[in-house]
Amino acid sequence: MKRVLIRNAECVVTMDGTRREIAGGDVLIEGGVISAVGAGLVAEGAEIVDARGCVVTPGLINTHHHLYQTLTRAVPAAQDAALFGWLRTLYPIWARMTPDDIRVSTKLGLSELALSGCTCSSDHLYLFPNGSRLDDSIEAATEVGIRFHATRGSMSIGESKGGLPPDSVVEDEASILRDSERLVDAFHDPNAGAMVQVALAPCSPFSVSRELMRDSAILAREKGVRLHTHLAENDEDIAYSLQNFGMLPGDYAESLGWTGDDVWHAHCVKLSPGEIDLFARTGTGVAHCPCSNARLASGIAPVRAMRDAGVPVGLGVDGSASNDSSHLGLEARQAMLVARLKDGPSAMTAREALEIATLGGARVLGRSADLGSLEAGKRADLVLWDVSEIAGAGSWDPVATLIFCAPIRPRAVYVEGRAVVDDFRIQTIDPVSLNEQARAAVTRLAAG
């Protein structure tokens, strides 16, 4: 693999232990790994990338998504609904999806993420209609070329048994566990620099049984993979937990083995102080999804309190039917804004929002050893943000520009030292063909 020297950046934001910011900085990439970060670097024979006018940062990391929902953005009947009503509207549409829809939506969502500076994304796929498999999304992700944490989601409690999803989209629990084990054995790479990892992810406490939650945790730990689910997303979620389990969601999770540094929960908008303390003590992670939480009026997650307590927090765009975007840069901006709305103007700085989007995401996904910062030995996942365009003009602080003045466009996005985005364009996917496939899929899904 060729050597690449990125040089003369407006600023290199390392996110290292001292949070160095290097004016006029350079980054040297060799074999998909960062070999040096500094100023005035020299590398004979390396490909030179001129980063003048750009801020260079670690790649952004997305800790929660439902990529299949990229084909159901802005569905009229779901535009103004809260979570449970929104789900009831969309479940029948999702039940009509095919394996081709899973592949197209995955490529579409991951391409959009790459164009927003994302180099690593998780995906929570929890329904498998008409022969769809997690394999479909994994295969599609390899085409786009960003790192992929595929989570084997599941739903087993349908409406006839008191659950929220229709019976047509739930599965038998024994089959879920068998397929979970198959997927880990087939696709999970536990090594540093892994492009694909697998986690186990029952959808939510209101769509699976206690037994499946418990057994998934046991299986995940036998296999050495992570656990993920939704938790404490809104007031209805809390009421359901109290009524059906007699305890708050965080306590329910703990009772089934769902706390620890190998677990991360999406949303956690309604965590109590006691639950925040529980997550901090156990190292349990949170995927903060501020745009989706605002769009569904779920509330504002207590991120300031979580961070102060020591809870690992990363960012998630959530599904593209509840955001309805896969733009991680805008998610970082929203995280800063809602933190200030909740706790005051000093509740979150632009640099802290960027830290959550990089280092925070790496920790939540268990990738702190190889991702999240620009340091020698880390994987070469980085973004060249062009602050010389109109969106950044007039700014006094090029680093804060990325958050305050968003959206700033990435001129280039590197994953494992390869340019997935270059000259503002995705390099691995034909966007015209992909858009045509998406339009055809939407037309068919809307026809019923």
Short mmCIF file of C-alpha atoms in Angstrom, two decimals:
data_model
loop_
_atom_site.label_atom_id
_atom_site.label_comp_id
_atom_site.label_asym_id
_atom_site.label_seq_id
_atom_site.Cartn_x
_atom_site.Cartn_y
_atom_site.Cartn_z
CA MET A 1 0.00 0.00 0.00
CA LYS A 2 1.37 3.42 -0.97
CA ARG A 3 2.68 6.06 1.39
CA VAL A 4 0.65 9.28 1.61
CA LEU A 5 1.82 12.55 3.12
CA ILE A 6 -0.96 14.99 3.95
CA ARG A 7 0.74 18.32 4.53
CA ASN A 8 0.29 22.02 5.17
CA ALA A 9 -3.12 21.71 6.82
CA GLU A 10 -4.65 24.81 8.32
CA CYS A 11 -4.74 22.75 11.49
CA VAL A 12 -4.33 19.07 12.41
CA VAL A 13 -6.64 18.19 15.32
CA THR A 14 -4.99 15.11 16.82
CA MET A 15 -7.38 14.26 19.67
CA ASP A 16 -4.34 12.70 21.35
CA GLY A 17 -3.82 12.62 25.11
CA THR A 18 -2.94 16.31 25.24
CA ARG A 19 -5.46 17.30 22.52
CA ARG A 20 -2.71 18.82 20.36
CA GLU A 21 -3.77 21.08 17.51
CA ILE A 22 -0.93 21.59 15.01
CA ALA A 23 -1.07 24.67 12.79
CA GLY A 24 0.42 23.94 9.38
CA GLY A 25 0.43 20.27 10.34
CA ASP A 26 1.19 17.10 8.41
CA VAL A 27 0.12 13.45 8.67
CA LEU A 28 2.12 10.58 7.16
CA ILE A 29 0.29 7.37 6.27
CA GLU A 30 2.04 4.08 5.57
CA GLY A 31 0.35 0.75 5.02
CA GLY A 32 -3.04 2.04 6.18
CA VAL A 33 -1.56 3.24 9.48
CA ILE A 34 -0.53 6.68 10.71
CA SER A 35 3.27 6.66 11.03
CA ALA A 36 3.86 10.29 12.00
CA VAL A 37 1.98 13.47 12.91
CA GLY A 38 3.72 16.84 13.12
CA ALA A 39 4.89 19.78 11.03
CA GLY A 40 7.47 19.82 8.26
CA LEU A 41 7.40 16.06 7.74
CA VAL A 42 9.41 14.65 4.82
CA ALA A 43 8.72 11.32 3.10
CA GLU A 44 10.66 10.43 -0.03
CA GLY A 45 8.48 8.90 -2.72
CA ALA A 46 5.20 9.49 -0.89
CA GLU A 47 2.08 10.74 -2.64
CA ILE A 48 1.66 14.36 -1.54
CA VAL A 49 -1.80 15.64 -0.62
CA ASP A 50 -1.93 19.42 -0.23
CA ALA A 51 -4.24 20.18 2.70
CA ARG A 52 -4.02 23.96 2.59
CA GLY A 53 -7.37 25.46 3.55
CA CYS A 54 -8.36 22.30 5.43
CA VAL A 55 -8.70 21.23 9.04
CA VAL A 56 -7.66 17.60 9.43
CA THR A 57 -9.41 15.54 12.09
CA PRO A 58 -9.84 11.88 12.97
CA GLY A 59 -12.71 10.26 11.12
CA LEU A 60 -16.10 10.66 12.75
CA ILE A 61 -17.64 7.52 14.26
CA ASN A 62 -21.37 6.77 14.13
CA THR A 63 -22.53 4.58 17.01
CA HIS A 64 -26.20 4.06 16.10
CA HIS A 65 -28.07 3.77 12.81
CA HIS A 66 -30.82 1.80 11.07
CA LEU A 67 -29.60 1.91 7.50
CA TYR A 68 -32.62 0.12 6.04
CA GLN A 69 -34.71 3.16 6.97
CA THR A 70 -32.89 5.25 4.37
CA LEU A 71 -35.64 4.18 1.93
CA THR A 72 -38.42 5.52 4.19
CA ARG A 73 -37.43 9.13 4.79
CA ALA A 74 -40.14 11.74 5.28
CA VAL A 75 -43.04 9.27 4.98
CA PRO A 76 -46.06 11.62 5.26
CA ALA A 77 -48.06 9.58 7.80
CA ALA A 78 -45.03 9.35 10.12
CA GLN A 79 -43.77 12.91 9.87
CA ASP A 80 -45.49 14.25 12.98
CA ALA A 81 -45.72 11.16 15.22
CA ALA A 82 -43.99 10.28 18.47
CA LEU A 83 -41.95 7.07 18.73
CA PHE A 84 -44.63 4.41 19.20
CA GLY A 85 -47.04 5.90 16.62
CA TRP A 86 -44.14 6.42 14.23
CA LEU A 87 -43.20 2.74 14.55
CA ARG A 88 -46.75 1.52 14.01
CA THR A 89 -46.94 3.55 10.80
CA LEU A 90 -43.67 2.29 9.38
CA TYR A 91 -43.60 -1.38 10.40
CA PRO A 92 -46.00 -2.43 7.57
CA ILE A 93 -43.81 -0.65 5.00
CA TRP A 94 -40.61 -2.19 6.33
CA ALA A 95 -42.27 -5.62 6.19
CA ARG A 96 -42.37 -5.28 2.39
CA MET A 97 -38.61 -4.83 2.04
CA THR A 98 -36.42 -7.30 0.16
CA PRO A 99 -32.73 -8.24 0.29
CA ASP A 100 -32.11 -5.80 -2.58
CA ASP A 101 -33.68 -3.02 -0.49
CA ILE A 102 -31.32 -3.83 2.39
CA ARG A 103 -28.32 -3.63 0.05
CA VAL A 104 -29.42 -0.39 -1.62
CA SER A 105 -30.32 1.34 1.64
CA THR A 106 -27.00 0.29 3.21
CA LYS A 107 -24.96 1.70 0.33
CA LEU A 108 -27.05 4.86 0.31
CA GLY A 109 -26.77 5.52 4.04
CA LEU A 110 -23.07 4.71 4.29
CA SER A 111 -22.26 6.87 1.27
CA GLU A 112 -24.10 9.78 2.85
CA LEU A 113 -22.22 9.18 6.09
CA ALA A 114 -18.86 9.11 4.28
CA LEU A 115 -19.70 12.42 2.62
CA SER A 116 -20.28 13.85 6.11
CA GLY A 117 -16.85 12.78 7.39
CA CYS A 118 -17.78 9.42 8.89
CA THR A 119 -15.19 6.63 8.61
CA CYS A 120 -16.80 4.00 10.87
CA SER A 121 -20.48 3.24 11.41
CA SER A 122 -22.55 0.78 13.34
CA ASP A 123 -25.90 -0.43 12.00
CA HIS A 124 -28.80 -1.90 13.96
CA LEU A 125 -30.77 -4.19 11.63
CA TYR A 126 -33.54 -5.87 13.61
CA LEU A 127 -36.08 -7.08 11.05
CA PHE A 128 -35.44 -9.48 8.20
CA PRO A 129 -38.42 -9.56 5.83
CA ASN A 130 -38.69 -11.66 2.70
CA GLY A 131 -35.42 -13.51 3.08
CA SER A 132 -33.29 -10.50 4.07
CA ARG A 133 -30.19 -11.23 6.13
CA LEU A 134 -27.52 -9.22 7.90
CA ASP A 135 -25.18 -10.64 5.28
CA ASP A 136 -26.85 -8.32 2.74
CA SER A 137 -25.88 -5.17 4.62
CA ILE A 138 -22.35 -6.43 5.35
CA GLU A 139 -21.74 -7.20 1.69
CA ALA A 140 -23.05 -3.76 0.67
CA ALA A 141 -20.88 -2.03 3.27
CA THR A 142 -17.72 -3.55 1.80
CA GLU A 143 -18.50 -1.75 -1.47
CA VAL A 144 -18.63 1.66 0.19
CA GLY A 145 -15.39 1.06 2.09
CA ILE A 146 -15.93 2.55 5.54
CA ARG A 147 -15.58 0.46 8.70
CA PHE A 148 -18.76 -1.35 9.61
CA HIS A 149 -20.09 -2.58 12.96
CA ALA A 150 -23.05 -4.73 11.95
CA THR A 151 -25.38 -5.56 14.83
CA ARG A 152 -27.65 -8.57 14.58
CA GLY A 153 -30.90 -7.09 15.84
CA SER A 154 -34.05 -9.03 16.59
CA MET A 155 -37.71 -8.81 17.56
CA SER A 156 -39.58 -11.76 19.04
CA ILE A 157 -42.64 -10.32 20.83
CA GLY A 158 -45.33 -9.30 18.34
CA GLU A 159 -48.67 -7.61 18.84
CA SER A 160 -50.46 -10.88 19.62
CA LYS A 161 -48.19 -11.33 22.65
CA GLY A 162 -48.42 -7.74 23.88
CA GLY A 163 -45.45 -6.34 21.96
CA LEU A 164 -45.34 -3.34 19.66
CA PRO A 165 -44.28 -4.81 16.28
CA PRO A 166 -46.72 -6.72 14.04
CA ASP A 167 -46.37 -10.50 14.17
CA SER A 168 -45.19 -10.54 10.54
CA VAL A 169 -41.80 -9.02 11.42
CA VAL A 170 -40.89 -11.01 14.55
CA GLU A 171 -38.77 -14.18 14.71
CA ASP A 172 -38.49 -17.34 16.76
CA GLU A 173 -35.96 -16.82 19.56
CA ALA A 174 -34.07 -20.07 19.01
CA SER A 175 -33.60 -19.12 15.35
CA ILE A 176 -32.38 -15.66 16.36
CA LEU A 177 -29.69 -17.11 18.60
CA ARG A 178 -28.58 -19.64 15.98
CA ASP A 179 -28.26 -16.95 13.34
CA SER A 180 -26.46 -14.65 15.77
CA GLU A 181 -23.82 -17.30 16.37
CA ARG A 182 -23.50 -17.97 12.62
CA LEU A 183 -22.93 -14.29 11.86
CA VAL A 184 -20.28 -13.83 14.54
CA ASP A 185 -18.42 -16.89 13.28
CA ALA A 186 -18.69 -15.78 9.65
CA PHE A 187 -17.97 -12.06 9.82
CA HIS A 188 -16.62 -10.77 13.14
CA ASP A 189 -12.99 -9.65 13.03
CA PRO A 190 -11.65 -9.06 16.56
CA ASN A 191 -8.31 -7.68 15.39
CA ALA A 192 -7.02 -4.10 15.39
CA GLY A 193 -7.86 -2.45 12.08
CA ALA A 194 -10.95 -4.62 11.56
CA MET A 195 -13.18 -3.43 8.74
CA VAL A 196 -16.16 -5.52 9.91
CA GLN A 197 -17.25 -6.41 13.42
CA VAL A 198 -20.50 -7.97 14.62
CA ALA A 199 -22.50 -7.26 17.79
CA LEU A 200 -25.73 -8.75 19.15
CA ALA A 201 -28.63 -6.35 19.44
CA PRO A 202 -32.16 -7.35 20.47
CA CYS A 203 -34.20 -4.37 19.35
CA SER A 204 -35.66 -3.10 22.61
CA PRO A 205 -37.16 -4.24 25.91
CA PHE A 206 -40.65 -3.89 24.41
CA SER A 207 -40.02 -6.16 21.40
CA VAL A 208 -38.12 -9.13 22.88
CA SER A 209 -38.46 -11.36 25.94
CA ARG A 210 -36.40 -11.29 29.10
CA GLU A 211 -35.00 -14.66 28.06
CA LEU A 212 -33.74 -13.40 24.71
CA MET A 213 -32.09 -10.40 26.35
CA ARG A 214 -30.38 -12.67 28.87
CA ASP A 215 -29.39 -15.37 26.37
CA SER A 216 -28.05 -12.81 23.91
CA ALA A 217 -25.81 -11.40 26.63
CA ILE A 218 -24.54 -14.87 27.50
CA LEU A 219 -23.84 -15.69 23.84
CA ALA A 220 -22.13 -12.36 23.19
CA ARG A 221 -19.74 -12.89 26.08
CA GLU A 222 -19.01 -16.45 25.03
CA LYS A 223 -18.11 -15.12 21.57
CA GLY A 224 -16.31 -11.98 22.74
CA VAL A 225 -18.58 -9.50 20.94
CA ARG A 226 -20.45 -6.41 22.08
CA LEU A 227 -24.12 -5.85 23.00
CA HIS A 228 -26.44 -3.09 21.81
CA THR A 229 -30.10 -2.10 22.19
CA HIS A 230 -32.43 0.90 22.61
CA LEU A 231 -33.04 2.12 26.15
CA ALA A 232 -34.98 4.86 27.96
CA GLU A 233 -35.79 6.69 24.74
CA ASN A 234 -38.92 8.59 25.83
CA ASP A 235 -41.64 8.78 28.48
CA GLU A 236 -43.62 5.91 26.90
CA ASP A 237 -40.52 3.75 27.15
CA ILE A 238 -40.21 4.47 30.88
CA ALA A 239 -43.91 3.81 31.49
CA TYR A 240 -43.70 0.47 29.63
CA SER A 241 -40.70 -0.61 31.71
CA LEU A 242 -42.34 0.30 35.01
CA GLN A 243 -45.61 -1.37 34.07
CA ASN A 244 -44.15 -4.57 32.62
CA PHE A 245 -40.93 -5.06 34.57
CA GLY A 246 -41.53 -3.07 37.74
CA MET A 247 -38.27 -1.16 37.37
CA LEU A 248 -36.55 1.57 35.41
CA PRO A 249 -34.93 0.62 32.06
CA GLY A 250 -31.36 0.88 33.36
CA ASP A 251 -32.14 -1.39 36.31
CA TYR A 252 -33.90 -3.84 33.98
CA ALA A 253 -30.83 -3.88 31.74
CA GLU A 254 -28.56 -4.57 34.71
CA SER A 255 -30.76 -7.43 35.91
CA LEU A 256 -30.24 -9.23 32.59
CA GLY A 257 -26.50 -8.67 32.20
CA TRP A 258 -26.81 -5.62 29.98
CA THR A 259 -24.33 -3.32 31.69
CA GLY A 260 -20.57 -3.29 31.31
CA ASP A 261 -17.86 -1.91 29.07
CA ASP A 262 -18.94 -4.30 26.29
CA VAL A 263 -22.47 -2.80 26.16
CA TRP A 264 -23.80 0.37 24.59
CA HIS A 265 -27.38 1.63 24.60
CA ALA A 266 -28.99 4.00 22.12
CA HIS A 267 -30.69 7.25 23.24
CA CYS A 268 -30.92 7.07 27.06
CA VAL A 269 -32.88 10.33 26.98
CA LYS A 270 -34.68 9.54 30.22
CA LEU A 271 -31.93 8.04 32.39
CA SER A 272 -32.32 8.89 36.06
CA PRO A 273 -29.36 10.06 38.18
CA GLY A 274 -29.15 6.56 39.65
CA GLU A 275 -29.02 4.98 36.21
CA ILE A 276 -26.33 7.44 35.12
CA ASP A 277 -24.28 6.41 38.14
CA LEU A 278 -24.84 2.75 37.24
CA PHE A 279 -23.59 3.31 33.69
CA ALA A 280 -20.57 5.25 34.93
CA ARG A 281 -19.59 2.56 37.45
CA THR A 282 -19.91 -0.22 34.90
CA GLY A 283 -18.50 1.59 31.85
CA THR A 284 -21.75 1.11 29.93
CA GLY A 285 -21.80 3.25 26.78
CA VAL A 286 -24.45 5.54 25.30
CA ALA A 287 -25.15 6.42 21.66
CA HIS A 288 -26.47 9.99 21.80
CA CYS A 289 -28.85 10.74 18.90
CA PRO A 290 -29.88 14.39 19.33
CA CYS A 291 -31.49 14.97 15.91
CA SER A 292 -33.74 11.91 16.14
CA ASN A 293 -34.63 12.69 19.75
CA ALA A 294 -35.69 16.19 18.69
CA ARG A 295 -37.54 15.02 15.57
CA LEU A 296 -39.62 12.51 17.58
CA ALA A 297 -39.94 14.93 20.53
CA SER A 298 -38.42 12.30 22.83
CA GLY A 299 -36.49 14.87 24.82
CA ILE A 300 -32.88 15.96 25.42
CA ALA A 301 -30.52 13.34 26.81
CA PRO A 302 -28.61 14.38 29.96
CA VAL A 303 -25.25 14.23 28.19
CA ARG A 304 -23.59 16.81 30.44
CA ALA A 305 -24.45 14.76 33.50
CA MET A 306 -23.36 11.56 31.77
CA ARG A 307 -20.01 12.99 30.71
CA ASP A 308 -19.36 14.50 34.13
CA ALA A 309 -20.09 11.13 35.76
CA GLY A 310 -17.75 9.31 33.36
CA VAL A 311 -20.27 7.54 31.13
CA PRO A 312 -18.80 6.74 27.68
CA VAL A 313 -20.80 8.77 25.13
CA GLY A 314 -20.65 8.65 21.34
CA LEU A 315 -22.86 10.09 18.61
CA GLY A 316 -25.46 8.35 16.47
CA VAL A 317 -27.51 9.66 13.58
CA ASP A 318 -30.19 7.00 14.30
CA GLY A 319 -32.38 5.74 11.48
CA SER A 320 -32.91 7.79 8.38
CA ALA A 321 -36.66 7.64 8.97
CA SER A 322 -36.34 9.49 12.26
CA ASN A 323 -33.60 12.02 11.51
CA ASP A 324 -34.06 12.05 8.39
CA SER A 325 -30.39 12.46 7.53
CA SER A 326 -27.15 10.52 7.86
CA HIS A 327 -24.93 13.58 8.37
CA LEU A 328 -22.67 13.02 11.36
CA GLY A 329 -21.20 16.53 11.22
CA LEU A 330 -24.65 18.00 11.72
CA GLU A 331 -25.23 15.53 14.56
CA ALA A 332 -22.17 16.88 16.37
CA ARG A 333 -23.48 20.43 15.95
CA GLN A 334 -26.91 19.41 17.23
CA ALA A 335 -25.32 17.69 20.23
CA MET A 336 -23.63 20.94 21.20
CA LEU A 337 -26.78 23.00 20.68
CA VAL A 338 -29.17 20.79 22.66
CA ALA A 339 -26.65 20.45 25.51
CA ARG A 340 -26.64 24.25 25.75
CA LEU A 341 -30.41 24.39 25.50
CA LYS A 342 -30.68 21.98 28.43
CA ASP A 343 -27.82 23.12 30.65
CA GLY A 344 -26.70 26.58 29.56
CA PRO A 345 -24.30 28.16 27.04
CA SER A 346 -21.16 26.65 28.56
CA ALA A 347 -22.59 23.12 28.76
CA MET A 348 -20.65 21.91 25.71
CA THR A 349 -17.89 23.46 23.63
CA ALA A 350 -17.35 22.86 19.93
CA ARG A 351 -14.21 20.89 20.70
CA GLU A 352 -16.04 18.65 23.16
CA ALA A 353 -18.68 17.91 20.52
CA LEU A 354 -15.90 16.96 18.11
CA GLU A 355 -14.31 14.80 20.80
CA ILE A 356 -17.58 12.93 21.36
CA ALA A 357 -17.84 12.35 17.60
CA THR A 358 -14.34 10.85 17.40
CA LEU A 359 -12.79 9.59 20.63
CA GLY A 360 -16.21 9.09 22.22
CA GLY A 361 -17.45 6.92 19.38
CA ALA A 362 -14.26 4.87 19.37
CA ARG A 363 -14.65 4.12 23.08
CA VAL A 364 -18.33 3.23 22.79
CA LEU A 365 -17.60 0.75 19.97
CA GLY A 366 -14.57 -0.70 21.73
CA ARG A 367 -12.12 0.76 19.21
CA SER A 368 -10.07 3.12 21.39
CA ALA A 369 -6.88 1.18 20.65
CA ASP A 370 -6.98 1.76 16.90
CA LEU A 371 -9.42 4.59 16.09
CA GLY A 372 -10.53 8.02 17.30
CA SER A 373 -7.29 10.04 17.23
CA LEU A 374 -4.43 10.96 14.90
CA GLU A 375 -1.39 9.34 16.48
CA ALA A 376 1.42 7.12 15.26
CA GLY A 377 0.20 3.52 15.26
CA LYS A 378 -3.50 4.35 14.91
CA ARG A 379 -5.35 3.43 11.72
CA ALA A 380 -5.29 6.06 8.98
CA ASP A 381 -8.94 7.16 9.22
CA LEU A 382 -9.08 10.91 8.82
CA VAL A 383 -10.96 13.79 7.22
CA LEU A 384 -9.84 16.91 5.37
CA TRP A 385 -12.51 19.53 6.06
CA ASP A 386 -12.42 22.45 3.63
CA VAL A 387 -12.82 25.60 5.73
CA SER A 388 -11.88 27.83 2.80
CA GLU A 389 -15.36 27.59 1.28
CA ILE A 390 -18.15 30.12 1.86
CA ALA A 391 -19.53 28.14 4.84
CA GLY A 392 -16.29 28.77 6.75
CA ALA A 393 -15.53 32.29 5.55
CA GLY A 394 -15.18 34.91 8.26
CA SER A 395 -14.47 32.42 11.04
CA TRP A 396 -11.80 33.26 13.61
CA ASP A 397 -11.32 29.68 14.83
CA PRO A 398 -10.89 26.99 12.13
CA VAL A 399 -11.48 24.08 14.53
CA ALA A 400 -14.66 25.51 16.06
CA THR A 401 -15.78 26.29 12.49
CA LEU A 402 -16.43 22.58 11.98
CA ILE A 403 -19.17 22.63 14.61
CA PHE A 404 -20.46 26.19 14.80
CA CYS A 405 -20.54 26.75 11.04
CA ALA A 406 -21.66 23.32 9.90
CA PRO A 407 -22.12 21.89 7.42
CA ILE A 408 -18.49 22.14 6.37
CA ARG A 409 -17.83 19.73 3.50
CA PRO A 410 -15.04 17.15 3.59
CA ARG A 411 -12.67 17.62 0.68
CA ALA A 412 -11.36 14.10 1.33
CA VAL A 413 -12.11 11.18 3.65
CA TYR A 414 -9.54 8.43 4.21
CA VAL A 415 -10.25 4.98 5.65
CA GLU A 416 -7.29 2.68 6.24
CA GLY A 417 -5.27 5.14 4.17
CA ARG A 418 -7.58 4.91 1.14
CA ALA A 419 -9.55 7.88 -0.18
CA VAL A 420 -13.22 6.94 0.05
CA VAL A 421 -14.10 10.59 -0.66
CA ASP A 422 -11.87 12.78 -2.82
CA ASP A 423 -12.49 16.22 -4.30
CA PHE A 424 -15.83 16.23 -2.41
CA ARG A 425 -17.08 13.14 -4.27
CA ILE A 426 -17.61 9.55 -3.17
CA GLN A 427 -15.08 7.35 -4.97
CA THR A 428 -16.39 3.86 -4.33
CA ILE A 429 -20.04 4.10 -5.42
CA ASP A 430 -21.74 5.45 -8.56
CA PRO A 431 -24.15 7.99 -7.02
CA VAL A 432 -26.31 8.32 -10.15
CA SER A 433 -26.98 4.59 -10.34
CA LEU A 434 -27.52 4.39 -6.58
CA ASN A 435 -30.08 7.21 -6.64
CA GLU A 436 -31.95 5.49 -9.47
CA GLN A 437 -32.09 2.24 -7.49
CA ALA A 438 -33.34 4.11 -4.42
CA ARG A 439 -36.10 5.87 -6.39
CA ALA A 440 -37.27 2.57 -7.86
CA ALA A 441 -37.33 0.96 -4.42
CA VAL A 442 -39.34 3.82 -2.90
CA THR A 443 -41.87 3.69 -5.73
CA ARG A 444 -42.38 -0.06 -5.18
CA LEU A 445 -42.60 0.23 -1.37
CA ALA A 446 -45.10 3.09 -1.60
CA ALA A 447 -47.30 1.10 -3.96
CA GLY A 448 -47.86 -1.52 -1.26
#
